[in-house]
mmCIF file of C-alpha atoms and ligand atoms in Angstrom:
data_model
loop_
_atom_site.group_PDB
_atom_site.id
_atom_site.type_symbol
_atom_site.label_atom_id
_atom_site.label_comp_id
_atom_site.label_asym_id
_atom_site.label_seq_id
_atom_site.Cartn_x
_atom_site.Cartn_y
_atom_site.Cartn_z
ATOM 1 C CA MET A 1 14.810 -76.152 -67.089
ATOM 2 C CA SER A 2 17.244 -74.064 -69.379
ATOM 3 C CA LYS A 3 19.892 -72.601 -67.767
ATOM 4 C CA PRO A 4 20.670 -69.141 -69.218
ATOM 5 C CA TYR A 5 23.779 -67.444 -67.973
ATOM 6 C CA GLY A 6 24.453 -70.849 -66.325
ATOM 7 C CA GLY A 7 22.089 -70.827 -63.314
ATOM 8 C CA GLN A 8 23.157 -67.329 -62.525
ATOM 9 C CA LEU A 9 19.512 -66.136 -63.158
ATOM 10 C CA ALA A 10 18.342 -67.420 -59.736
ATOM 11 C CA GLU A 11 20.919 -65.648 -57.805
ATOM 12 C CA ILE A 12 19.718 -62.553 -59.690
ATOM 13 C CA CYS A 13 16.119 -63.127 -59.024
ATOM 14 C CA GLU A 14 16.969 -63.206 -55.386
ATOM 15 C CA LYS A 15 18.318 -59.972 -54.990
ATOM 16 C CA PHE A 16 14.707 -58.442 -55.761
ATOM 17 C CA ARG A 17 13.675 -60.697 -52.902
ATOM 18 C CA ILE A 18 11.150 -62.874 -54.171
ATOM 19 C CA GLU A 19 10.112 -65.565 -51.839
ATOM 20 C CA SER A 20 10.063 -68.455 -53.806
ATOM 21 C CA SER A 21 12.617 -70.559 -55.551
ATOM 22 C CA LEU A 22 13.027 -70.066 -59.314
ATOM 23 C CA ASP A 23 11.457 -73.266 -61.389
ATOM 24 C CA SER A 24 12.220 -72.525 -65.017
ATOM 25 C CA VAL A 25 13.195 -69.656 -67.422
ATOM 26 C CA GLU A 26 12.246 -68.901 -70.772
ATOM 27 C CA THR A 27 13.709 -66.719 -73.144
ATOM 28 C CA LEU A 28 11.561 -64.091 -74.638
ATOM 29 C CA ILE A 29 12.001 -62.270 -77.999
ATOM 30 C CA ASP A 30 11.064 -59.113 -76.845
ATOM 31 C CA GLY A 31 12.337 -56.013 -78.501
ATOM 32 C CA ILE A 32 15.578 -55.615 -80.621
ATOM 33 C CA ILE A 33 17.751 -53.642 -77.742
ATOM 34 C CA ASN A 34 17.304 -55.574 -74.276
ATOM 35 C CA LYS A 35 17.689 -59.150 -73.292
ATOM 36 C CA THR A 36 14.115 -60.787 -71.683
ATOM 37 C CA PHE A 37 13.416 -63.695 -69.595
ATOM 38 C CA LYS A 38 10.192 -64.805 -68.230
ATOM 39 C CA VAL A 39 11.130 -66.517 -64.876
ATOM 40 C CA ASN A 40 8.546 -68.754 -63.426
ATOM 41 C CA PHE A 41 8.801 -69.674 -59.755
ATOM 42 C CA THR A 42 7.761 -72.724 -57.782
ATOM 43 C CA SER A 43 5.082 -70.358 -56.018
ATOM 44 C CA GLY A 44 3.142 -70.255 -59.573
ATOM 45 C CA LYS A 45 4.019 -66.835 -59.799
ATOM 46 C CA SER A 46 5.723 -65.293 -62.892
ATOM 47 C CA TYR A 47 8.070 -62.316 -63.461
ATOM 48 C CA LEU A 48 9.603 -60.572 -66.325
ATOM 49 C CA LEU A 49 13.599 -60.386 -65.875
ATOM 50 C CA GLN A 50 15.643 -58.258 -68.198
ATOM 51 C CA GLN A 51 19.375 -57.134 -68.985
ATOM 52 C CA ILE A 52 19.224 -53.689 -69.902
ATOM 53 C CA ASN A 53 21.785 -53.233 -72.961
ATOM 54 C CA SER A 54 24.021 -50.817 -71.548
ATOM 55 C CA PHE A 55 25.742 -49.769 -74.971
ATOM 56 C CA VAL A 56 22.354 -48.411 -75.988
ATOM 57 C CA PHE A 57 21.542 -46.816 -72.590
ATOM 58 C CA ALA A 58 25.221 -45.646 -71.252
ATOM 59 C CA ARG A 59 22.958 -44.646 -67.741
ATOM 60 C CA PRO A 60 20.947 -47.444 -67.225
ATOM 61 C CA GLU A 61 20.531 -45.968 -63.635
ATOM 62 C CA GLN A 62 18.928 -42.889 -64.894
ATOM 63 C CA VAL A 63 16.530 -45.317 -66.996
ATOM 64 C CA MET A 64 15.076 -46.771 -63.912
ATOM 65 C CA GLY A 65 14.901 -43.344 -62.299
ATOM 66 C CA ASN A 66 12.709 -42.084 -64.763
ATOM 67 C CA ILE A 67 10.582 -45.465 -64.652
ATOM 68 C CA ASP A 68 10.286 -45.408 -61.083
ATOM 69 C CA LEU A 69 8.669 -41.488 -61.535
ATOM 70 C CA VAL A 70 6.698 -42.206 -64.419
ATOM 71 C CA THR A 71 5.193 -45.629 -63.141
ATOM 72 C CA ALA A 72 4.372 -43.999 -59.592
ATOM 73 C CA HIS A 73 2.598 -41.040 -61.687
ATOM 74 C CA ILE A 74 0.663 -43.822 -63.673
ATOM 75 C CA MET A 75 -0.485 -45.587 -60.603
ATOM 76 C CA LYS A 76 -1.561 -42.785 -58.887
ATOM 77 C CA LYS A 77 -3.901 -41.650 -62.086
ATOM 78 C CA ASN A 78 -4.874 -45.202 -62.657
ATOM 79 C CA PRO A 79 -4.961 -47.252 -59.420
ATOM 80 C CA ASP A 80 -7.259 -49.491 -60.580
ATOM 81 C CA GLY A 81 -5.491 -50.234 -63.976
ATOM 82 C CA CYS A 82 -3.124 -52.724 -65.003
ATOM 83 C CA ASN A 83 0.040 -51.328 -64.082
ATOM 84 C CA LEU A 84 3.673 -52.049 -64.212
ATOM 85 C CA HIS A 85 5.536 -52.604 -61.364
ATOM 86 C CA PHE A 86 9.231 -53.130 -60.748
ATOM 87 C CA HIS A 87 10.606 -54.929 -57.642
ATOM 88 C CA HIS A 88 13.108 -53.300 -55.553
ATOM 89 C CA THR A 89 16.496 -54.590 -53.821
ATOM 90 C CA ALA A 90 17.247 -54.635 -50.275
ATOM 91 C CA ASP A 91 18.945 -51.303 -50.775
ATOM 92 C CA GLY A 92 15.752 -49.817 -52.403
ATOM 93 C CA LYS A 93 16.824 -49.581 -56.065
ATOM 94 C CA ASN A 94 15.087 -50.964 -58.964
ATOM 95 C CA TYR A 95 17.872 -52.755 -60.335
ATOM 96 C CA TYR A 96 20.934 -54.674 -59.659
ATOM 97 C CA ILE A 97 24.201 -54.556 -61.093
ATOM 98 C CA ASP A 98 25.892 -58.093 -61.028
ATOM 99 C CA LYS A 99 29.613 -59.211 -60.756
ATOM 100 C CA ASN A 100 30.064 -58.600 -64.379
ATOM 101 C CA GLY A 101 28.539 -55.193 -64.228
ATOM 102 C CA SER A 102 25.539 -56.554 -66.274
ATOM 103 C CA PHE A 103 22.645 -54.182 -65.468
ATOM 104 C CA TRP A 104 18.918 -56.329 -64.409
ATOM 105 C CA ARG A 105 15.603 -55.315 -63.473
ATOM 106 C CA LEU A 106 12.557 -57.421 -62.836
ATOM 107 C CA ARG A 107 8.718 -56.650 -63.022
ATOM 108 C CA ASN A 108 5.459 -58.247 -62.575
ATOM 109 C CA TYR A 109 4.683 -60.650 -65.382
ATOM 110 C CA LEU A 110 1.050 -59.628 -67.422
ATOM 111 C CA ASP A 111 -0.213 -62.627 -68.678
ATOM 112 C CA ALA A 112 -1.426 -61.014 -72.269
ATOM 113 C CA VAL A 113 -0.940 -60.550 -76.158
ATOM 114 C CA THR A 114 1.225 -58.429 -77.923
ATOM 115 C CA PHE A 115 1.525 -57.817 -81.888
ATOM 116 C CA ASN A 116 4.221 -57.300 -84.032
ATOM 117 C CA THR A 117 1.902 -56.338 -87.296
ATOM 118 C CA CYS A 118 -1.745 -56.408 -86.993
ATOM 119 C CA ASP A 119 -4.656 -56.770 -89.594
ATOM 120 C CA ASP A 120 -7.557 -56.809 -86.995
ATOM 121 C CA ILE A 121 -8.774 -53.113 -87.504
ATOM 122 C CA ALA A 122 -10.390 -52.959 -84.060
ATOM 123 C CA VAL A 123 -6.909 -53.611 -82.267
ATOM 124 C CA LEU A 124 -5.536 -51.121 -84.112
ATOM 125 C CA GLU A 125 -7.834 -48.695 -82.791
ATOM 126 C CA ASN A 126 -7.454 -49.596 -79.490
ATOM 127 C CA ALA A 127 -3.650 -49.123 -79.656
ATOM 128 C CA GLY A 128 -4.342 -45.620 -80.735
ATOM 129 C CA ARG A 129 -6.687 -45.297 -77.629
ATOM 130 C CA ALA A 130 -4.011 -46.651 -75.374
ATOM 131 C CA PHE A 131 -1.067 -44.468 -76.684
ATOM 132 C CA GLY A 132 -3.399 -41.561 -76.852
ATOM 133 C CA ARG A 133 -4.292 -42.255 -73.004
ATOM 134 C CA PHE A 134 -0.939 -42.671 -72.021
ATOM 135 C CA GLN A 135 0.005 -39.272 -73.589
ATOM 136 C CA ASN A 136 -2.797 -37.925 -71.396
ATOM 137 C CA MET A 137 -1.835 -39.368 -68.311
ATOM 138 C CA LEU A 138 1.896 -37.771 -68.881
ATOM 139 C CA SER A 139 0.416 -34.262 -69.718
ATOM 140 C CA ASP A 140 0.734 -33.033 -66.346
ATOM 141 C CA PHE A 141 4.057 -34.681 -65.809
ATOM 142 C CA ASP A 142 6.865 -32.177 -64.687
ATOM 143 C CA ALA A 143 9.576 -32.925 -67.907
ATOM 144 C CA SER A 144 12.603 -31.328 -65.944
ATOM 145 C CA VAL A 145 12.654 -34.256 -63.499
ATOM 146 C CA LEU A 146 13.405 -36.669 -66.043
ATOM 147 C CA CYS A 147 17.054 -37.531 -67.224
ATOM 148 C CA GLU A 148 17.514 -37.840 -71.168
ATOM 149 C CA THR A 149 18.560 -41.240 -71.166
ATOM 150 C CA ILE A 150 19.380 -41.015 -74.801
ATOM 151 C CA PRO A 151 20.446 -37.552 -75.839
ATOM 152 C CA GLY A 152 18.698 -36.497 -78.981
ATOM 153 C CA PHE A 153 16.716 -39.850 -79.376
ATOM 154 C CA HIS A 154 14.026 -38.458 -82.066
ATOM 155 C CA ASN A 155 16.694 -35.526 -82.990
ATOM 156 C CA THR A 156 16.265 -35.949 -86.949
ATOM 157 C CA VAL A 157 18.063 -33.567 -87.761
ATOM 158 C CA ALA A 158 21.316 -34.700 -85.815
ATOM 159 C CA ARG A 159 20.798 -38.498 -86.689
ATOM 160 C CA MET A 160 20.738 -37.351 -90.410
ATOM 161 C CA GLU A 161 23.739 -35.734 -90.116
ATOM 162 C CA THR A 162 25.491 -38.717 -88.280
ATOM 163 C CA LEU A 163 24.658 -40.896 -90.898
ATOM 164 C CA PHE A 164 25.792 -38.757 -93.747
ATOM 165 C CA GLU A 165 29.382 -38.480 -91.923
ATOM 166 C CA HIS A 166 29.557 -42.277 -91.431
ATOM 167 C CA ALA A 167 28.639 -42.561 -95.004
ATOM 168 C CA SER A 168 31.684 -40.501 -95.800
ATOM 169 C CA SER A 169 33.918 -41.594 -93.455
ATOM 170 C CA ASP A 170 32.936 -45.107 -94.371
ATOM 171 C CA PRO A 171 34.341 -47.235 -90.977
ATOM 172 C CA MET A 172 33.190 -50.830 -92.556
ATOM 173 C CA GLY A 173 33.489 -50.084 -96.152
ATOM 174 C CA ARG A 174 29.983 -50.781 -96.674
ATOM 175 C CA ALA A 175 29.029 -47.063 -98.200
ATOM 176 C CA ALA A 176 29.312 -47.735 -101.729
ATOM 177 C CA GLU A 177 26.613 -50.302 -101.398
ATOM 178 C CA VAL A 178 23.770 -47.821 -99.755
ATOM 179 C CA VAL A 179 24.606 -45.087 -102.417
ATOM 180 C CA ARG A 180 20.478 -44.996 -103.912
ATOM 181 C CA GLU A 181 19.692 -45.292 -100.124
ATOM 182 C CA LEU A 182 21.424 -42.592 -99.416
ATOM 183 C CA ASP A 183 20.179 -40.359 -102.324
ATOM 184 C CA PHE A 184 16.393 -40.917 -101.289
ATOM 185 C CA ILE A 185 17.282 -39.994 -98.020
ATOM 186 C CA SER A 186 18.810 -36.484 -99.333
ATOM 187 C CA SER A 187 15.937 -36.107 -101.359
ATOM 188 C CA VAL A 188 13.404 -36.244 -98.455
ATOM 189 C CA ARG A 189 15.711 -34.673 -95.807
ATOM 190 C CA GLU A 190 14.176 -31.520 -95.701
ATOM 191 C CA LYS A 191 10.456 -32.745 -95.491
ATOM 192 C CA ALA A 192 11.546 -35.535 -92.772
ATOM 193 C CA THR A 193 13.082 -33.095 -90.942
ATOM 194 C CA GLU A 194 10.865 -30.234 -90.756
ATOM 195 C CA LEU A 195 9.059 -30.981 -87.531
ATOM 196 C CA CYS A 196 11.995 -31.705 -85.819
ATOM 197 C CA LYS A 197 13.260 -28.361 -86.616
ATOM 198 C CA MET A 198 9.566 -26.956 -85.516
ATOM 199 C CA THR A 199 9.978 -28.527 -82.028
ATOM 200 C CA LEU A 200 13.480 -26.916 -81.378
ATOM 201 C CA SER A 201 12.142 -23.347 -82.525
ATOM 202 C CA GLY A 202 9.260 -23.938 -80.227
ATOM 203 C CA ALA A 203 6.475 -23.766 -83.213
ATOM 204 C CA ILE A 204 5.359 -27.713 -81.705
ATOM 205 C CA PRO A 205 5.493 -27.784 -78.104
ATOM 206 C CA THR A 206 7.835 -30.508 -76.569
ATOM 207 C CA ARG A 207 5.836 -32.915 -74.373
ATOM 208 C CA VAL A 208 6.732 -36.240 -72.117
ATOM 209 C CA THR A 209 6.254 -38.911 -74.564
ATOM 210 C CA HIS A 210 7.065 -42.476 -74.489
ATOM 211 C CA ASN A 211 9.073 -42.285 -77.867
ATOM 212 C CA ASP A 212 8.803 -46.066 -78.537
ATOM 213 C CA THR A 213 5.356 -46.598 -79.591
ATOM 214 C CA LYS A 214 5.583 -49.762 -81.479
ATOM 215 C CA ILE A 215 2.650 -51.646 -81.190
ATOM 216 C CA SER A 216 4.573 -54.545 -79.658
ATOM 217 C CA ASN A 217 4.568 -52.193 -76.795
ATOM 218 C CA VAL A 218 0.619 -52.147 -75.966
ATOM 219 C CA LEU A 219 -0.355 -55.218 -73.955
ATOM 220 C CA PHE A 220 -3.875 -56.544 -74.937
ATOM 221 C CA ASP A 221 -6.298 -58.889 -72.959
ATOM 222 C CA LYS A 222 -6.173 -62.437 -74.293
ATOM 223 C CA ASN A 223 -9.881 -62.611 -74.746
ATOM 224 C CA THR A 224 -11.457 -59.179 -75.310
ATOM 225 C CA ARG A 225 -8.197 -57.994 -76.933
ATOM 226 C CA LEU A 226 -8.999 -54.340 -74.943
ATOM 227 C CA PRO A 227 -5.865 -52.744 -74.288
ATOM 228 C CA LEU A 228 -4.127 -53.499 -70.642
ATOM 229 C CA THR A 229 -1.154 -51.325 -70.604
ATOM 230 C CA VAL A 230 1.623 -49.675 -72.269
ATOM 231 C CA ILE A 231 5.020 -51.219 -71.423
ATOM 232 C CA ASP A 232 8.463 -50.338 -72.277
ATOM 233 C CA LEU A 233 9.010 -47.275 -70.481
ATOM 234 C CA ASP A 234 12.776 -46.814 -71.081
ATOM 235 C CA THR A 235 12.535 -44.036 -73.391
ATOM 236 C CA VAL A 236 10.242 -41.836 -71.517
ATOM 237 C CA MET A 237 11.502 -38.295 -71.906
ATOM 238 C CA PRO A 238 10.927 -34.908 -73.504
ATOM 239 C CA GLY A 239 9.509 -35.549 -76.888
ATOM 240 C CA MET A 240 7.240 -34.985 -79.894
ATOM 241 C CA ALA A 241 3.333 -36.327 -80.085
ATOM 242 C CA ALA A 242 3.632 -36.701 -83.635
ATOM 243 C CA TYR A 243 6.609 -39.056 -83.399
ATOM 244 C CA ASP A 244 4.444 -41.089 -80.869
ATOM 245 C CA PHE A 245 1.639 -41.152 -83.230
ATOM 246 C CA GLY A 246 3.999 -42.152 -86.181
ATOM 247 C CA ASP A 247 5.998 -44.700 -84.601
ATOM 248 C CA THR A 248 2.596 -46.653 -84.283
ATOM 249 C CA VAL A 249 1.701 -45.921 -87.713
ATOM 250 C CA ARG A 250 5.262 -47.198 -88.983
ATOM 251 C CA SER A 251 5.161 -50.415 -86.862
ATOM 252 C CA ALA A 252 1.468 -51.380 -87.225
ATOM 253 C CA ALA A 253 -0.071 -49.591 -90.257
ATOM 254 C CA GLY A 254 1.887 -50.954 -92.846
ATOM 255 C CA THR A 255 1.540 -53.845 -94.727
ATOM 256 C CA ALA A 256 4.576 -55.759 -93.796
ATOM 257 C CA SER A 257 7.265 -56.369 -90.671
ATOM 258 C CA GLU A 258 9.590 -54.122 -90.046
ATOM 259 C CA ASP A 259 12.492 -55.995 -91.881
ATOM 260 C CA GLU A 260 10.379 -57.625 -94.773
ATOM 261 C CA ARG A 261 12.678 -58.461 -97.925
ATOM 262 C CA ASP A 262 10.151 -58.305 -100.399
ATOM 263 C CA LEU A 263 9.786 -54.721 -100.770
ATOM 264 C CA SER A 264 6.994 -55.222 -103.306
ATOM 265 C CA ILE A 265 4.206 -56.209 -100.795
ATOM 266 C CA VAL A 266 5.617 -53.280 -98.344
ATOM 267 C CA SER A 267 3.153 -50.036 -98.354
ATOM 268 C CA LEU A 268 0.825 -47.968 -95.993
ATOM 269 C CA ASP A 269 -2.396 -49.733 -95.515
ATOM 270 C CA ILE A 270 -4.748 -46.442 -95.390
ATOM 271 C CA ALA A 271 -7.660 -48.411 -93.494
ATOM 272 C CA LYS A 272 -5.180 -49.518 -90.697
ATOM 273 C CA PHE A 273 -3.921 -46.049 -90.601
ATOM 274 C CA GLU A 274 -7.414 -44.663 -90.376
ATOM 275 C CA ALA A 275 -8.532 -47.078 -87.317
ATOM 276 C CA TYR A 276 -5.348 -46.142 -85.724
ATOM 277 C CA ALA A 277 -5.761 -42.430 -85.940
ATOM 278 C CA LYS A 278 -9.431 -42.580 -85.005
ATOM 279 C CA GLY A 279 -8.461 -44.289 -81.777
ATOM 280 C CA PHE A 280 -5.435 -41.942 -80.997
ATOM 281 C CA VAL A 281 -7.094 -38.380 -82.203
ATOM 282 C CA SER A 282 -10.620 -39.350 -80.239
ATOM 283 C CA GLU A 283 -8.622 -39.323 -76.912
ATOM 284 C CA THR A 284 -5.739 -36.397 -77.533
ATOM 285 C CA ARG A 285 -7.785 -34.007 -79.812
ATOM 286 C CA SER A 286 -8.588 -31.869 -76.929
ATOM 287 C CA GLY A 287 -5.089 -31.849 -75.191
ATOM 288 C CA LEU A 288 -3.003 -31.161 -78.347
ATOM 289 C CA THR A 289 -2.317 -27.963 -80.209
ATOM 290 C CA LYS A 290 -3.761 -27.443 -83.707
ATOM 291 C CA THR A 291 -0.494 -27.362 -85.017
ATOM 292 C CA GLU A 292 0.533 -30.910 -83.553
ATOM 293 C CA ILE A 293 -2.832 -32.414 -84.721
ATOM 294 C CA ASP A 294 -2.152 -30.906 -88.380
ATOM 295 C CA THR A 295 0.896 -32.467 -88.406
ATOM 296 C CA LEU A 296 0.594 -36.071 -86.834
ATOM 297 C CA ALA A 297 0.341 -37.681 -90.203
ATOM 298 C CA GLN A 298 3.476 -36.040 -91.238
ATOM 299 C CA GLY A 299 5.006 -37.152 -87.883
ATOM 300 C CA ALA A 300 4.758 -40.949 -89.335
ATOM 301 C CA PHE A 301 6.424 -39.894 -92.509
ATOM 302 C CA CYS A 302 9.467 -38.379 -90.323
ATOM 303 C CA VAL A 303 10.005 -41.285 -87.779
ATOM 304 C CA THR A 304 9.789 -43.636 -90.563
ATOM 305 C CA VAL A 305 12.626 -42.103 -92.232
ATOM 306 C CA GLU A 306 14.441 -41.559 -89.085
ATOM 307 C CA GLN A 307 14.163 -44.940 -88.369
ATOM 308 C CA ALA A 308 15.561 -46.442 -91.710
ATOM 309 C CA VAL A 309 18.652 -43.374 -90.992
ATOM 310 C CA ARG A 310 19.176 -45.213 -87.633
ATOM 311 C CA PHE A 311 19.289 -48.568 -89.383
ATOM 312 C CA LEU A 312 21.630 -47.625 -92.144
ATOM 313 C CA ASP A 313 23.750 -45.829 -89.691
ATOM 314 C CA ASP A 314 23.849 -49.123 -87.721
ATOM 315 C CA TYR A 315 24.541 -50.738 -90.995
ATOM 316 C CA LEU A 316 27.484 -48.558 -92.119
ATOM 317 C CA THR A 317 29.023 -48.359 -88.324
ATOM 318 C CA GLY A 318 28.955 -52.174 -87.920
ATOM 319 C CA ASP A 319 25.791 -53.429 -86.290
ATOM 320 C CA LYS A 320 26.367 -52.480 -83.016
ATOM 321 C CA TYR A 321 23.176 -50.787 -81.518
ATOM 322 C CA TYR A 322 20.489 -53.282 -82.865
ATOM 323 C CA LYS A 323 20.228 -57.061 -82.581
ATOM 324 C CA ILE A 324 20.612 -58.617 -85.861
ATOM 325 C CA SER A 325 19.799 -62.265 -86.905
ATOM 326 C CA TYR A 326 21.770 -62.483 -90.057
ATOM 327 C CA PRO A 327 24.437 -60.026 -91.709
ATOM 328 C CA LEU A 328 22.574 -57.737 -93.961
ATOM 329 C CA HIS A 329 19.527 -57.307 -91.106
ATOM 330 C CA ASN A 330 19.668 -53.905 -90.649
ATOM 331 C CA LEU A 331 20.466 -53.191 -94.346
ATOM 332 C CA CYS A 332 17.212 -54.732 -95.231
ATOM 333 C CA ARG A 333 15.502 -52.984 -92.510
ATOM 334 C CA ALA A 334 16.744 -49.767 -93.913
ATOM 335 C CA ARG A 335 15.339 -50.382 -97.303
ATOM 336 C CA CYS A 336 11.806 -51.733 -95.849
ATOM 337 C CA GLN A 337 11.672 -48.286 -93.698
ATOM 338 C CA LEU A 338 12.579 -46.122 -96.900
ATOM 339 C CA LYS A 339 10.009 -48.042 -99.259
ATOM 340 C CA LEU A 340 6.964 -47.464 -96.318
ATOM 341 C CA ALA A 341 8.435 -43.926 -95.963
ATOM 342 C CA GLY A 342 8.202 -43.258 -99.745
ATOM 343 C CA ASP A 343 4.291 -44.663 -100.164
ATOM 344 C CA MET A 344 3.503 -42.453 -96.854
ATOM 345 C CA LEU A 345 5.090 -39.415 -98.626
ATOM 346 C CA GLU A 346 2.439 -40.361 -101.834
ATOM 347 C CA LYS A 347 -0.495 -40.925 -99.251
ATOM 348 C CA LEU A 348 0.182 -38.083 -96.914
ATOM 349 C CA PRO A 349 -2.576 -35.671 -98.058
ATOM 350 C CA ALA A 350 -4.959 -38.884 -97.550
ATOM 351 C CA MET A 351 -3.288 -39.457 -94.273
ATOM 352 C CA GLU A 352 -4.143 -35.739 -93.392
ATOM 353 C CA LYS A 353 -7.431 -35.769 -94.015
ATOM 354 C CA THR A 354 -8.308 -38.426 -92.042
ATOM 355 C CA VAL A 355 -6.470 -37.266 -88.892
ATOM 356 C CA ALA A 356 -8.546 -33.964 -89.851
ATOM 357 C CA LYS A 357 -11.925 -36.043 -89.825
ATOM 358 C CA TYR A 358 -11.592 -37.453 -86.470
ATOM 359 C CA ALA A 359 -10.047 -34.022 -84.891
ATOM 360 C CA ALA A 360 -13.334 -32.174 -86.018
ATOM 361 C CA LEU A 361 -15.709 -34.782 -84.655
HETATM 362 C C1 GN1 B 401 14.222 -50.117 -80.421
HETATM 363 O O1 GN1 B 401 13.044 -51.337 -77.292
HETATM 364 P P1 GN1 B 401 12.907 -51.931 -78.624
HETATM 365 O O2 GN1 B 401 13.695 -52.891 -79.243
HETATM 366 O O3 GN1 B 401 11.243 -52.053 -78.710
HETATM 367 C C2 GN1 B 401 14.362 -49.063 -80.371
HETATM 368 C C3 GN1 B 401 13.373 -48.125 -81.145
HETATM 369 C C4 GN1 B 401 13.271 -48.537 -82.653
HETATM 370 C C5 GN1 B 401 12.768 -50.048 -82.395
HETATM 371 C C6 GN1 B 401 12.900 -50.533 -83.870
HETATM 372 C C7 GN1 B 401 16.049 -47.591 -77.171
HETATM 373 O O4 GN1 B 401 13.205 -50.840 -80.031
HETATM 374 O O5 GN1 B 401 13.821 -46.605 -80.977
HETATM 375 O O6 GN1 B 401 12.185 -47.808 -83.092
HETATM 376 O O7 GN1 B 401 13.612 -50.700 -81.687
HETATM 377 N N1 GN1 B 401 14.858 -48.552 -78.898
HETATM 378 C C8 GN1 B 401 15.886 -47.510 -78.837
HETATM 379 O O8 GN1 B 401 11.997 -51.799 -83.463
HETATM 380 O O9 GN1 B 401 16.419 -47.489 -79.484
HETATM 381 MG MG1 MG B 402 12.303 -49.760 -76.316
#
């Protein structure tokens, strides 16, 4: 049995009142923010134990407060579905802070399959349905009860400003390496911040959204490949439907993974885009405004540029936010996202036409 944290994980699991002994622990590579373990008990049951990254989430108890409210809402809407269940400690909290101040949570383990990239068109359409339904389930959720767990999370305007400030203060002496990237970002700055500005002015409504709709955040049935549930509710808070739509396009409708180094193979696959758009738009066309529908495709471009800005900013400021596997990882991620965004810009008219086709059905 592997013993990450020197066996301390058993003690942490006990706090969540699991009535069995810890048998084995598997470290899962799951996302690039939190640490995730599959903990297997002698009873035969498994759970997902996560250590929340408190550099990213300064107030993890607010994240867990939001999750309590959102999971209860979804459970009411979808009582017979496959739902996330976070276990509570003896004092009724859905988290535990250990003696080192680390923040832990434990939920039911769902035996399912996830995709980081995906060539199966049917899976993409189903991912669209899953995130579309998730959006619908939250359409009557009172946004005012949610904490903004990461202020300005999808404020592309502010993220751009921060990037350019860091490019000029250059704390790590890396700005000279990214001149071309900064030039490209400047050239698309207006288009990439347009939806964010429309939301700030009220032209696009603010909704309760997932805000991290990577395709890896949908669980699919191992056999049928139908969507089971949407996971990673850490950033559910007020946001833009177009960014939720767009982030799945960014993560799943490209021809390569998020950190591909061979930029010659990075582009948007229009067939994948169409499959995803079909699923998402079929579920949401009656709930979203015309302006929202009309700007969904642009949302993919905006969120992809924003993601590049975030990776590049992390590179310029010393790689503190995202986990990296090698020194230039964030720079490579940023370059890959910029290549994808550039291709999306060229294909935007076709993408908009595709969305309009499914909106009109
Ligand atoms: C992070 O939670 P995870 O690792 O799937 C990030 C997202 C980014 C994504 C890029 C809280 O997602 O916003 O889009 O990495 N989450 C947070 O892979 O910053
Ligand atoms: Mg996340």
